[in-house]
Short mmCIF file of C-alpha atoms and ligand atoms in Angstrom, two decimals:
data_model
loop_
_atom_site.label_atom_id
_atom_site.label_comp_id
_atom_site.label_asym_id
_atom_site.label_seq_id
_atom_site.Cartn_x
_atom_site.Cartn_y
_atom_site.Cartn_z
CA MET A 12 123.20 156.31 128.95
CA SER A 13 126.93 156.04 128.68
CA ALA A 14 128.63 152.68 128.47
CA TYR A 15 130.20 151.16 131.52
CA LEU A 16 133.04 148.70 131.48
CA LEU A 17 132.17 145.48 133.24
CA TYR A 18 134.69 143.42 135.15
CA PRO A 19 132.63 140.25 135.54
CA GLY A 20 134.89 138.16 137.79
CA CYS A 21 135.51 134.42 137.67
CA SER A 22 132.13 133.35 139.04
CA TRP A 23 130.07 135.30 136.49
CA ASP A 24 129.57 132.54 133.95
CA SER A 25 129.62 129.67 136.41
CA SER A 26 128.48 129.79 140.03
CA ALA A 27 126.93 133.25 139.62
CA ARG A 28 125.20 132.50 136.32
CA ALA A 29 121.89 133.69 137.81
CA TYR A 30 123.52 137.04 138.57
CA ALA A 31 124.83 137.35 135.02
CA LEU A 32 121.49 136.40 133.45
CA SER A 33 119.46 138.74 135.63
CA THR A 34 121.89 141.64 135.29
CA GLY A 35 121.79 141.27 131.51
CA ALA A 36 117.99 141.17 131.48
CA VAL A 37 117.58 144.11 133.85
CA CYS A 38 120.13 146.27 132.04
CA ARG A 39 118.40 145.61 128.71
CA GLU A 40 115.15 146.85 130.25
CA LEU A 41 116.84 149.93 131.62
CA GLY A 42 118.88 150.63 128.48
CA LEU A 43 122.08 150.41 130.48
CA GLU A 44 125.06 149.24 128.45
CA LEU A 45 127.70 147.19 130.23
CA ARG A 46 130.66 146.45 127.98
CA GLN A 47 132.67 143.48 129.17
CA LEU A 48 136.35 144.07 129.68
CA GLU A 49 138.41 141.96 127.27
CA ASP A 50 140.94 139.40 128.46
CA TRP A 51 140.53 140.29 132.13
CA ASN A 52 142.17 138.05 134.71
CA CYS A 53 141.21 136.84 138.17
CA CYS A 54 141.44 139.55 140.85
CA GLY A 55 143.17 137.07 143.17
CA ALA A 56 140.33 137.01 145.69
CA THR A 57 141.72 136.96 149.23
CA GLU A 58 144.16 134.17 148.38
CA TYR A 59 146.68 135.92 146.22
CA LEU A 60 147.07 138.79 148.71
CA SER A 61 147.87 136.17 151.32
CA VAL A 62 150.75 134.81 149.28
CA ASP A 63 152.63 137.88 148.13
CA THR A 64 152.21 141.64 148.04
CA VAL A 65 153.64 143.14 144.84
CA PRO A 66 152.50 140.22 142.64
CA ALA A 67 149.00 140.46 144.14
CA TYR A 68 148.75 144.16 143.34
CA ALA A 69 150.23 143.56 139.88
CA LEU A 70 147.65 140.84 139.24
CA ILE A 71 144.79 143.16 140.16
CA SER A 72 146.27 146.14 138.35
CA ARG A 73 146.61 144.31 135.04
CA ASN A 74 142.81 144.60 134.90
CA LEU A 75 142.95 148.30 135.66
CA ALA A 76 145.52 148.77 132.90
CA LEU A 77 143.33 146.85 130.46
CA ALA A 78 140.30 148.89 131.45
CA ALA A 79 142.16 152.16 131.00
CA ARG A 80 143.23 150.99 127.56
CA GLN A 81 139.74 149.84 126.56
CA GLN A 82 138.00 152.83 128.16
CA ASN A 83 136.82 154.50 124.98
CA GLY A 84 134.92 157.19 126.84
CA ALA A 85 133.78 155.06 129.75
CA LYS A 86 135.21 156.28 133.04
CA THR A 87 133.58 153.68 135.21
CA LEU A 88 134.71 150.13 135.72
CA THR A 89 131.92 148.25 137.42
CA ALA A 90 132.22 144.97 139.28
CA PRO A 91 129.19 142.95 140.37
CA CYS A 92 131.21 140.87 142.86
CA SER A 93 132.03 142.55 146.17
CA LEU A 94 135.43 140.91 146.41
CA CYS A 95 136.44 141.93 142.88
CA TYR A 96 135.08 145.38 143.61
CA LEU A 97 137.14 145.64 146.77
CA ASN A 98 140.33 144.36 145.17
CA LEU A 99 140.10 146.68 142.17
CA SER A 100 139.35 149.66 144.44
CA LYS A 101 142.06 148.65 146.87
CA ALA A 102 144.74 148.52 144.19
CA ASP A 103 143.65 151.82 142.68
CA TYR A 104 143.63 153.47 146.11
CA TYR A 105 146.88 152.02 147.48
CA LEU A 106 148.75 152.70 144.25
CA GLU A 107 147.73 156.32 144.63
CA GLU A 108 148.65 156.42 148.32
CA ASN A 109 151.95 154.58 148.03
CA PRO A 110 154.25 155.84 145.25
CA SER A 111 156.76 153.07 145.90
CA LEU A 112 154.15 150.36 145.43
CA ASN A 113 152.86 152.19 142.36
CA GLU A 114 156.33 152.24 140.87
CA LYS A 115 156.92 148.54 141.48
CA VAL A 116 153.53 147.51 140.17
CA ASN A 117 153.97 149.62 137.07
CA ARG A 118 157.42 148.20 136.45
CA ALA A 119 155.88 144.74 136.63
CA LEU A 120 153.05 145.77 134.29
CA GLU A 121 155.66 147.03 131.86
CA ALA A 122 156.94 143.47 131.50
CA GLY A 123 153.57 142.76 129.89
CA GLY A 124 153.54 146.00 127.90
CA MET A 125 151.05 147.71 130.21
CA HIS A 126 150.68 150.73 132.42
CA TYR A 127 148.15 152.12 134.89
CA GLN A 128 147.91 155.60 136.31
CA PRO A 129 146.00 155.34 139.62
CA GLY A 130 142.84 157.41 139.74
CA THR A 131 142.19 157.04 135.99
CA LEU A 132 139.09 154.97 136.54
CA GLU A 133 136.14 155.12 138.85
CA ILE A 134 135.63 151.69 140.31
CA ARG A 135 132.08 151.10 141.37
CA HIS A 136 129.87 148.21 142.35
CA LEU A 137 126.85 147.39 140.22
CA LEU A 138 124.46 148.28 143.07
CA ASP A 139 125.96 151.76 143.21
CA ILE A 140 125.47 152.24 139.44
CA LEU A 141 121.87 151.06 139.48
CA LEU A 142 120.97 153.09 142.53
CA ASN A 143 122.83 156.31 141.83
CA ASP A 144 123.18 156.55 138.05
CA VAL A 145 120.00 154.86 136.89
CA GLY A 146 118.20 156.09 140.00
CA LEU A 147 115.19 155.06 142.01
CA ASP A 148 112.70 157.05 139.92
CA THR A 149 113.63 155.24 136.74
CA ILE A 150 113.64 151.91 138.55
CA ARG A 151 110.19 152.60 139.99
CA ARG A 152 108.89 153.42 136.51
CA HIS A 153 109.89 149.97 135.31
CA VAL A 154 108.12 148.12 138.11
CA THR A 155 105.08 146.31 136.75
CA ARG A 156 104.85 143.57 139.36
CA PRO A 157 105.60 145.13 142.76
CA LEU A 158 107.05 142.71 145.27
CA ASN A 159 104.38 143.55 147.87
CA GLY A 160 104.18 140.97 150.60
CA LEU A 161 107.62 139.54 149.97
CA ARG A 162 109.73 139.90 153.08
CA VAL A 163 113.33 140.40 152.04
CA ALA A 164 116.44 140.56 154.23
CA PRO A 165 118.85 142.94 152.48
CA TYR A 166 122.28 141.39 152.82
CA LEU A 167 125.36 143.26 151.59
CA GLY A 168 128.16 141.35 153.22
CA CYS A 169 131.41 143.00 154.15
CA LEU A 170 133.16 144.57 151.29
CA LEU A 171 130.90 147.20 149.75
CA SER A 172 130.71 149.39 152.79
CA ARG A 173 134.04 148.41 154.36
CA PRO A 174 136.64 149.76 154.14
CA ASP A 175 134.95 151.88 151.43
CA TYR A 176 138.10 153.68 150.30
CA ARG A 177 136.22 156.26 148.21
CA GLN A 178 133.30 156.74 150.59
CA ARG A 179 130.57 155.63 148.25
CA PHE A 180 128.29 154.00 150.83
CA SER A 181 126.21 155.55 153.58
CA HIS A 182 127.50 153.61 156.61
CA PRO A 183 130.14 150.91 157.21
CA ASP A 184 127.80 148.61 159.14
CA GLN A 185 124.26 149.70 158.36
CA PRO A 186 124.27 151.15 154.86
CA HIS A 187 120.78 151.77 153.47
CA GLU A 188 121.45 151.52 149.72
CA LEU A 189 120.11 148.03 149.16
CA ASP A 190 117.07 148.74 151.36
CA LEU A 191 116.19 151.75 149.22
CA LEU A 192 116.43 149.79 146.01
CA LEU A 193 114.37 146.86 147.30
CA LYS A 194 111.73 149.22 148.70
CA ALA A 195 111.47 150.85 145.28
CA LEU A 196 110.57 147.39 143.98
CA GLY A 197 107.73 147.23 146.50
CA ALA A 198 109.31 144.57 148.72
CA ASP A 199 108.76 144.46 152.47
CA VAL A 200 112.31 145.13 153.50
CA VAL A 201 113.28 143.67 156.83
CA ASP A 202 115.51 145.84 159.01
CA TYR A 203 118.17 143.13 158.97
CA PRO A 204 120.79 143.99 161.60
CA LEU A 205 123.31 141.51 160.20
CA LYS A 206 123.31 143.04 156.74
CA THR A 207 127.08 143.58 156.66
CA GLN A 208 128.23 140.66 158.78
CA CYS A 209 130.62 138.26 157.10
CA CYS A 210 129.53 135.18 155.10
CA GLY A 211 132.85 133.47 155.81
CA GLY A 212 134.49 134.09 152.46
CA HIS A 213 136.78 131.25 151.48
CA MET A 214 136.66 129.82 155.00
CA THR A 215 133.84 127.53 153.86
CA GLN A 216 136.62 125.63 152.13
CA ILE A 217 139.61 126.15 154.41
CA GLY A 218 138.10 126.33 157.89
CA PRO A 219 134.50 125.16 157.53
CA ASN A 220 133.68 125.29 161.24
CA THR A 221 134.51 128.98 161.43
CA ALA A 222 132.47 129.68 158.31
CA TYR A 223 129.47 127.57 159.32
CA GLU A 224 129.06 129.55 162.52
CA LEU A 225 129.06 132.83 160.58
CA LEU A 226 126.52 131.44 158.14
CA ARG A 227 124.39 130.10 160.96
CA ARG A 228 124.17 133.57 162.50
CA LEU A 229 123.10 135.10 159.20
CA LEU A 230 120.46 132.47 158.50
CA HIS A 231 119.20 132.57 162.07
CA GLY A 232 118.91 136.36 161.87
CA ALA A 233 116.95 136.19 158.63
CA GLU A 234 114.62 133.62 160.16
CA GLN A 235 114.13 135.69 163.33
CA TYR A 236 113.00 138.58 161.20
CA LYS A 237 110.70 136.26 159.26
CA ALA A 238 112.34 136.99 155.95
CA HIS A 239 111.07 134.91 153.05
CA LEU A 240 114.41 135.26 151.36
CA ILE A 241 117.79 136.93 151.52
CA ALA A 242 118.84 139.35 148.78
CA THR A 243 122.56 139.46 148.00
CA VAL A 244 124.88 141.63 145.95
CA CYS A 245 127.85 139.25 145.78
CA PRO A 246 128.53 135.82 144.26
CA MET A 247 130.67 134.76 147.21
CA CYS A 248 127.93 135.57 149.72
CA GLN A 249 125.34 133.88 147.53
CA LEU A 250 127.43 130.75 147.13
CA ASN A 251 128.18 130.44 150.83
CA LEU A 252 124.64 131.07 152.04
CA ASP A 253 123.00 128.99 149.33
CA ALA A 254 125.31 126.09 148.55
CA TYR A 255 126.52 125.57 152.12
CA GLN A 256 123.13 125.97 153.82
CA HIS A 257 122.72 122.21 153.69
CA ASP A 258 126.08 121.70 155.42
CA VAL A 259 125.21 124.32 158.03
CA ASN A 260 122.00 122.44 158.77
CA ARG A 261 123.88 119.17 159.02
CA HIS A 262 126.53 120.71 161.25
CA PHE A 263 124.13 122.35 163.73
CA GLY A 264 121.05 120.18 163.34
CA THR A 265 119.12 123.21 162.15
CA ARG A 266 116.45 123.39 159.44
CA PHE A 267 117.14 126.57 157.64
CA ALA A 268 115.53 126.74 154.21
CA THR A 269 115.99 130.37 153.27
CA PRO A 270 116.55 131.03 149.57
CA VAL A 271 119.22 133.50 148.60
CA LEU A 272 118.67 135.51 145.44
CA TYR A 273 120.61 138.27 143.74
CA PHE A 274 119.08 141.75 143.99
CA THR A 275 119.07 141.88 140.20
CA GLN A 276 116.83 138.80 140.11
CA LEU A 277 114.36 140.63 142.34
CA MET A 278 114.57 143.69 140.09
CA GLY A 279 113.79 141.51 137.09
CA LEU A 280 110.81 139.94 138.83
CA ALA A 281 109.48 143.37 139.78
CA PHE A 282 109.94 144.45 136.16
CA GLY A 283 107.68 141.57 135.18
CA LEU A 284 110.39 139.54 133.45
CA GLU A 285 110.28 135.77 133.08
CA PRO A 286 111.74 133.98 136.13
CA LYS A 287 113.68 131.62 133.91
CA ALA A 288 115.37 134.48 132.06
CA LEU A 289 116.52 135.74 135.46
CA GLY A 290 118.16 132.49 136.48
CA ILE A 291 115.48 131.69 139.04
CA GLY A 292 115.77 127.97 139.70
CA LEU A 293 119.56 127.93 139.71
CA GLU A 294 119.65 128.43 143.46
CA LEU A 295 120.27 125.30 145.53
CA VAL A 296 117.81 126.27 148.23
CA GLY A 297 114.79 126.66 146.02
CA ALA A 298 112.93 129.98 145.93
CA ARG A 299 109.60 128.57 144.77
CA GLU A 300 107.75 128.85 148.06
CA ALA A 301 109.11 132.29 148.77
CA LEU A 302 108.17 133.62 145.35
CA ALA A 303 104.67 132.20 145.64
CA HIS A 304 104.10 135.11 148.06
CA ILE A 305 104.11 137.44 145.07
CA GLY A 306 102.30 135.01 142.83
CA VAL A 307 105.33 134.16 140.75
CA GLU A 308 105.48 130.67 139.34
CA THR A 309 109.00 129.47 139.05
CA PRO A 310 110.39 126.82 136.76
CA PRO A 311 110.85 123.40 138.36
CA PRO A 312 114.24 123.08 140.00
CA ALA A 313 117.06 121.44 138.07
CA GLN A 314 117.33 117.83 139.12
CA ALA A 315 120.30 117.06 141.22
CA PRO A 316 121.47 113.53 140.60
CA GLN A 317 121.12 112.40 144.17
CA ARG A 318 118.53 110.86 146.43
CA GLY A 319 115.32 112.80 146.23
CA ARG A 320 112.59 112.95 148.77
CA ARG A 321 109.77 115.38 149.06
CA ARG A 322 109.96 117.14 152.37
CA LYS A 323 108.11 120.15 153.61
CA LYS A 324 110.19 123.06 154.82
CA LYS A 325 109.03 122.84 158.42
CA SER A 326 108.18 119.16 158.71
CA GLU A 327 109.25 117.26 161.79
CA GLY A 328 111.34 114.18 161.28
CA LEU A 329 114.91 113.25 160.71
CA PRO A 330 117.37 115.73 162.16
CA MET A 331 119.10 115.91 158.80
CA PRO A 332 116.93 118.04 156.55
CA SER A 333 117.09 117.57 152.82
CA MET A 334 117.28 120.69 150.78
CA PRO A 335 114.29 121.84 148.76
CA GLU A 336 116.10 121.14 145.50
CA ASP A 337 116.00 117.45 146.33
CA ASP A 338 112.33 117.59 145.41
CA GLN A 339 111.63 115.77 142.21
CA SER A 340 108.59 117.93 141.44
CA MET B 24 160.98 152.23 151.18
CA ALA B 25 158.62 149.29 151.39
CA HIS B 26 161.13 146.68 150.37
CA SER B 27 160.39 143.07 150.90
CA PRO B 28 162.18 141.01 153.49
CA THR B 29 163.64 137.69 152.52
CA PRO B 30 164.05 134.78 154.90
CA GLY B 31 167.49 135.57 156.20
CA ASP B 32 167.59 139.32 156.03
CA GLY B 33 167.58 139.81 159.76
CA LEU B 34 164.62 142.13 159.96
CA SER B 35 162.48 141.90 163.04
CA LEU B 36 158.97 140.78 162.26
CA LEU B 37 157.65 144.22 163.22
CA GLU B 38 159.96 145.87 160.66
CA ALA B 39 159.12 143.28 158.05
CA VAL B 40 155.39 143.81 158.59
CA GLU B 41 155.78 147.57 158.36
CA ARG B 42 157.55 147.20 155.03
CA LYS B 43 155.02 144.77 153.61
CA THR B 44 151.92 146.75 154.51
CA PRO B 45 150.87 148.83 151.50
CA ILE B 46 150.05 151.88 153.62
CA PRO B 47 151.74 152.91 156.88
CA SER B 48 151.02 150.21 159.44
CA ARG B 49 150.92 152.68 162.38
CA LEU B 50 151.51 149.75 164.72
CA GLU B 51 153.32 151.97 167.18
CA MET B 52 150.03 153.87 167.58
CA CYS B 53 148.04 150.88 168.85
CA ILE B 54 146.56 151.75 172.25
CA GLN B 55 145.55 148.14 173.01
CA CYS B 56 141.91 149.12 173.33
CA GLY B 57 140.71 145.76 172.04
CA SER B 58 138.07 147.18 169.70
CA CYS B 59 139.48 144.98 166.96
CA GLY B 60 139.02 141.70 168.81
CA GLY B 61 135.68 142.89 170.13
CA SER B 62 134.35 143.40 166.64
CA CYS B 63 135.97 140.37 165.04
CA PRO B 64 133.41 137.73 164.00
CA SER B 65 135.93 134.90 164.07
CA ALA B 66 137.92 135.88 167.18
CA ALA B 67 136.56 132.88 169.07
CA ASP B 68 138.55 130.58 166.79
CA MET B 69 141.73 132.63 166.91
CA GLU B 70 144.70 131.74 169.09
CA HIS B 71 145.30 135.46 169.60
CA THR B 72 142.98 138.39 169.05
CA PRO B 73 144.31 141.03 166.67
CA ARG B 74 145.07 143.21 169.70
CA ALA B 75 147.17 140.43 171.23
CA ILE B 76 148.97 139.92 167.91
CA PHE B 77 149.99 143.57 167.92
CA ALA B 78 151.17 143.37 171.53
CA LEU B 79 153.28 140.31 170.67
CA LEU B 80 154.66 142.02 167.58
CA ARG B 81 155.78 145.03 169.57
CA ALA B 82 157.23 142.83 172.28
CA GLY B 83 159.36 141.10 169.65
CA MET B 84 157.74 137.71 170.18
CA ASP B 85 158.04 136.97 166.50
CA GLU B 86 157.69 133.21 166.63
CA SER B 87 154.38 133.39 168.50
CA VAL B 88 153.01 135.71 165.85
CA LEU B 89 154.35 133.74 162.89
CA HIS B 90 152.91 130.48 164.17
CA SER B 91 149.59 131.90 165.35
CA ASN B 92 146.50 130.79 163.46
CA THR B 93 145.09 134.31 163.76
CA PRO B 94 145.85 135.73 160.31
CA TRP B 95 144.66 132.48 158.69
CA ILE B 96 141.37 132.58 160.56
CA CYS B 97 140.85 136.22 159.61
CA VAL B 98 137.99 136.35 157.09
CA SER B 99 138.95 139.79 155.78
CA CYS B 100 135.71 141.42 156.86
CA TYR B 101 137.30 144.80 157.69
CA GLN B 102 135.15 145.19 160.81
CA CYS B 103 138.21 145.87 162.94
CA MET B 104 139.66 148.28 160.44
CA VAL B 105 136.67 150.62 160.38
CA ARG B 106 136.47 150.57 164.18
CA CYS B 107 140.09 150.99 165.15
CA PRO B 108 140.36 154.43 166.79
CA GLN B 109 143.99 154.62 165.67
CA GLU B 110 143.28 153.88 162.01
CA ILE B 111 145.56 150.89 161.92
CA PRO B 112 145.07 148.95 158.65
CA ILE B 113 144.54 145.70 160.55
CA THR B 114 143.30 143.55 157.68
CA ASP B 115 146.26 144.53 155.52
CA ILE B 116 148.59 143.71 158.40
CA MET B 117 147.03 140.24 158.58
CA TYR B 118 147.89 139.80 154.89
CA ALA B 119 151.44 141.01 155.53
CA ILE B 120 151.90 138.51 158.36
CA LYS B 121 150.66 135.70 156.10
CA ASN B 122 153.09 136.71 153.33
CA ILE B 123 156.02 136.68 155.75
CA ALA B 124 154.95 133.46 157.46
CA ILE B 125 154.93 131.76 154.05
CA GLN B 126 158.35 133.18 153.16
CA ARG B 127 159.83 132.11 156.47
CA GLY B 128 158.30 128.66 156.26
CA ALA B 129 156.18 129.18 159.36
CA ALA B 130 152.79 129.32 157.74
CA HIS B 131 149.86 127.20 158.76
CA LYS B 132 150.23 124.48 156.20
CA GLU B 133 146.68 123.81 155.14
CA GLU B 134 145.57 127.37 154.80
CA ALA B 135 148.75 128.39 153.04
CA ALA B 136 148.35 125.40 150.72
CA PHE B 137 144.88 126.56 149.75
CA SER B 138 146.19 130.01 148.92
CA ALA B 139 149.12 128.50 147.00
CA THR B 140 146.84 126.20 145.01
CA PHE B 141 144.64 129.15 144.18
CA ALA B 142 147.66 131.17 143.06
CA GLU B 143 148.87 128.28 140.88
CA MET B 144 145.47 128.09 139.15
CA VAL B 145 145.50 131.79 138.48
CA GLU B 146 149.00 131.63 137.07
CA SER B 147 148.18 128.70 134.79
CA TYR B 148 144.94 130.09 133.41
CA GLY B 149 144.59 133.72 134.42
CA ARG B 150 141.28 132.74 135.99
CA SER B 151 140.27 130.85 139.06
CA PHE B 152 138.63 127.51 138.50
CA GLU B 153 136.44 126.38 141.38
CA LEU B 154 136.17 122.71 140.56
CA GLY B 155 139.87 122.31 139.83
CA LEU B 156 140.79 124.22 142.95
CA ALA B 157 138.48 122.22 145.17
CA THR B 158 139.47 118.83 143.86
CA ARG B 159 143.18 119.53 143.78
CA TYR B 160 143.15 121.02 147.28
CA TYR B 161 140.94 118.33 148.83
CA LEU B 162 142.73 115.44 147.13
CA LYS B 163 146.00 116.64 148.52
CA HIS B 164 144.92 117.79 151.96
CA HIS B 165 141.50 116.40 152.86
CA PRO B 166 140.80 113.33 150.73
CA LEU B 167 138.24 112.25 153.32
CA ARG B 168 136.25 115.44 152.96
CA LEU B 169 135.81 114.95 149.19
CA PRO B 170 132.88 112.51 149.30
CA GLY B 171 131.07 114.93 151.65
CA MET B 172 131.48 117.63 149.05
CA ALA B 173 129.94 115.51 146.31
CA PRO B 174 126.25 116.43 146.81
CA LEU B 175 127.11 120.12 146.73
CA GLY B 176 129.22 119.59 143.63
CA MET B 177 126.52 117.59 141.91
CA GLY B 178 123.90 120.22 142.72
CA MET B 179 126.15 122.87 141.25
CA LEU B 180 126.90 120.78 138.17
CA ALA B 181 123.22 119.99 137.61
CA ARG B 182 122.55 123.72 137.50
CA ARG B 183 125.58 124.38 135.35
CA ARG B 184 126.96 126.56 138.12
CA MET B 185 130.33 124.88 138.02
CA ASP B 186 132.62 124.60 135.00
CA LEU B 187 134.18 121.27 134.17
CA LYS B 188 137.00 122.94 132.33
CA PRO B 189 139.01 126.00 133.22
CA THR B 190 138.92 129.11 131.05
CA ARG B 191 142.26 130.44 129.94
CA ILE B 192 142.79 134.09 129.14
CA LYS B 193 144.39 134.98 125.77
CA ASP B 194 147.47 136.73 127.04
CA VAL B 195 148.39 134.30 129.75
CA ASP B 196 152.06 134.67 128.77
CA GLY B 197 151.90 138.41 129.32
CA LEU B 198 150.30 137.84 132.70
CA ARG B 199 153.06 135.42 133.70
CA ASP B 200 155.71 137.93 132.65
CA ILE B 201 154.03 140.55 134.82
CA LEU B 202 153.84 138.24 137.82
CA GLN B 203 157.42 137.10 137.36
CA ALA B 204 158.65 140.70 137.22
CA ALA B 205 156.54 141.49 140.29
CA ARG B 206 158.08 138.59 142.19
CA GLU B 207 161.55 139.76 141.34
CA MET B 208 160.67 143.22 142.55
CA GLU B 209 159.31 141.75 145.76
CA ALA B 210 162.53 139.85 146.38
CA ALA B 211 164.87 142.69 145.32
CA GLN B 212 166.58 145.15 147.69
S1 SF4 C 416 141.39 148.57 167.66
FE1 SF4 C 416 143.29 149.51 166.90
S2 SF4 C 416 144.15 150.60 168.67
FE2 SF4 C 416 142.58 149.18 169.46
S3 SF4 C 416 143.76 147.32 170.01
FE3 SF4 C 416 143.00 147.03 167.91
S4 SF4 C 416 144.68 147.78 166.61
FE4 SF4 C 416 145.08 148.56 168.67
S1 SF4 C 417 139.30 141.68 159.19
FE1 SF4 C 417 140.03 139.79 160.16
S2 SF4 C 417 140.85 140.43 162.14
FE2 SF4 C 417 139.58 142.11 161.38
S3 SF4 C 417 137.57 141.77 162.29
FE3 SF4 C 417 137.54 140.78 160.28
S4 SF4 C 417 138.17 138.65 160.67
FE4 SF4 C 417 138.73 139.85 162.50
#
């Protein structure tokens, strides 16, 4: 299969390490080559666009210019993070639509000895590549440990299917792509109505109360549908739902304990790969109990240097639940 | 076309927004149907719904718009944008309003500070750096929230999901030249 250029994004080797590990492992199994873009810079997330327009588009487009230069036969630039994916697609699309913006951005790029002709690259999310280029048949052939009995809420978040400049997804609110892929793995896919509702983005840091309410709705929805876990396609969504679940519980007095894994981790499990090689155990809300449903034994959680107390998921008691990773087991 | 307004250039906010939005803003096409506010997940925390913002903009009530928390509460979910019957690029307009509010010194301080800190990080390293961003932002603006963040931070560190040091790209000088040129272009005309 042809090589794809990978724009990993800033979280890839840190907060989304589980995504990076599992993507690497799954792509090796599938013989899919992802070549990492060299010297890429941050896409600016939502912050840079808030500060200034031309610099924000120049910041994003430097990556497009690098990718065009390093293409070497690869037409596709793939991003595993929804926000990176959106920003790269947005710049490519608006530069094409707005000649004046294109001219300014390219004059800025020139100051760094670069150039980008909009439309040169196809910018696609990793889910899109795995589903449409690798394909469900090939994926099914690699499944050796079907995820039967595992109830999964397929969660895409906002930015894959909205605004979807190049119309790559089936529906802005209820796209079925992730469902199809998870079903091919044998999972019991919950018809999760909140699948493209917002995780709060950077509001977990700037306006926590706004973000907590959005997260509460998502976690409540997953619980209502009796999902054992939530599958995500984006490091930002994963971070918010996983790392802030404890704060959401504290804020609302709830007891959510729903693990949030990357879809690539679930692919790896279904392919029979070692949980540890897929970054299972790096989640803050531990996935051990959930994965026991498919008979997968997970490595013991990394010890967080804080008070530890064993507490069952549903136990009655103090209104402030401790997270599963507090377990010292 | 699309030139950028500077603080004293006398443009109305509506004109300034139109020029900042990367595709035609189509604000004159808004039929005030309210689909945007109705689909907005964070509207409850907004001082004005997006619909109201557009009504204020067209009525020339610039100060109300510039000081509204609305664009800062917007989570960029694009729900409104895919529902708007008039194809108004609402999310991009929210970004434009934020840009102008910052330029005109009317921005919501905390939120703008977070964006500015983020931008500084990116300009120093070419990459974002979660730990540095969080500590610098919280130390400056919410020192009391820092201890509350500690368990989360420790959990992330224990799993090596948070870097202690930022990563710097090789051609950070080239990136700065690009951003500097872009800023000049933004301010020109
Ligand atoms: S949905 Fe569109 S037309 Fe309706 S009020 Fe909002 S911006 Fe105006
Ligand atoms: S993009 Fe912003 S304004 Fe539009 S629905 Fe989402 S949060 Fe509301």
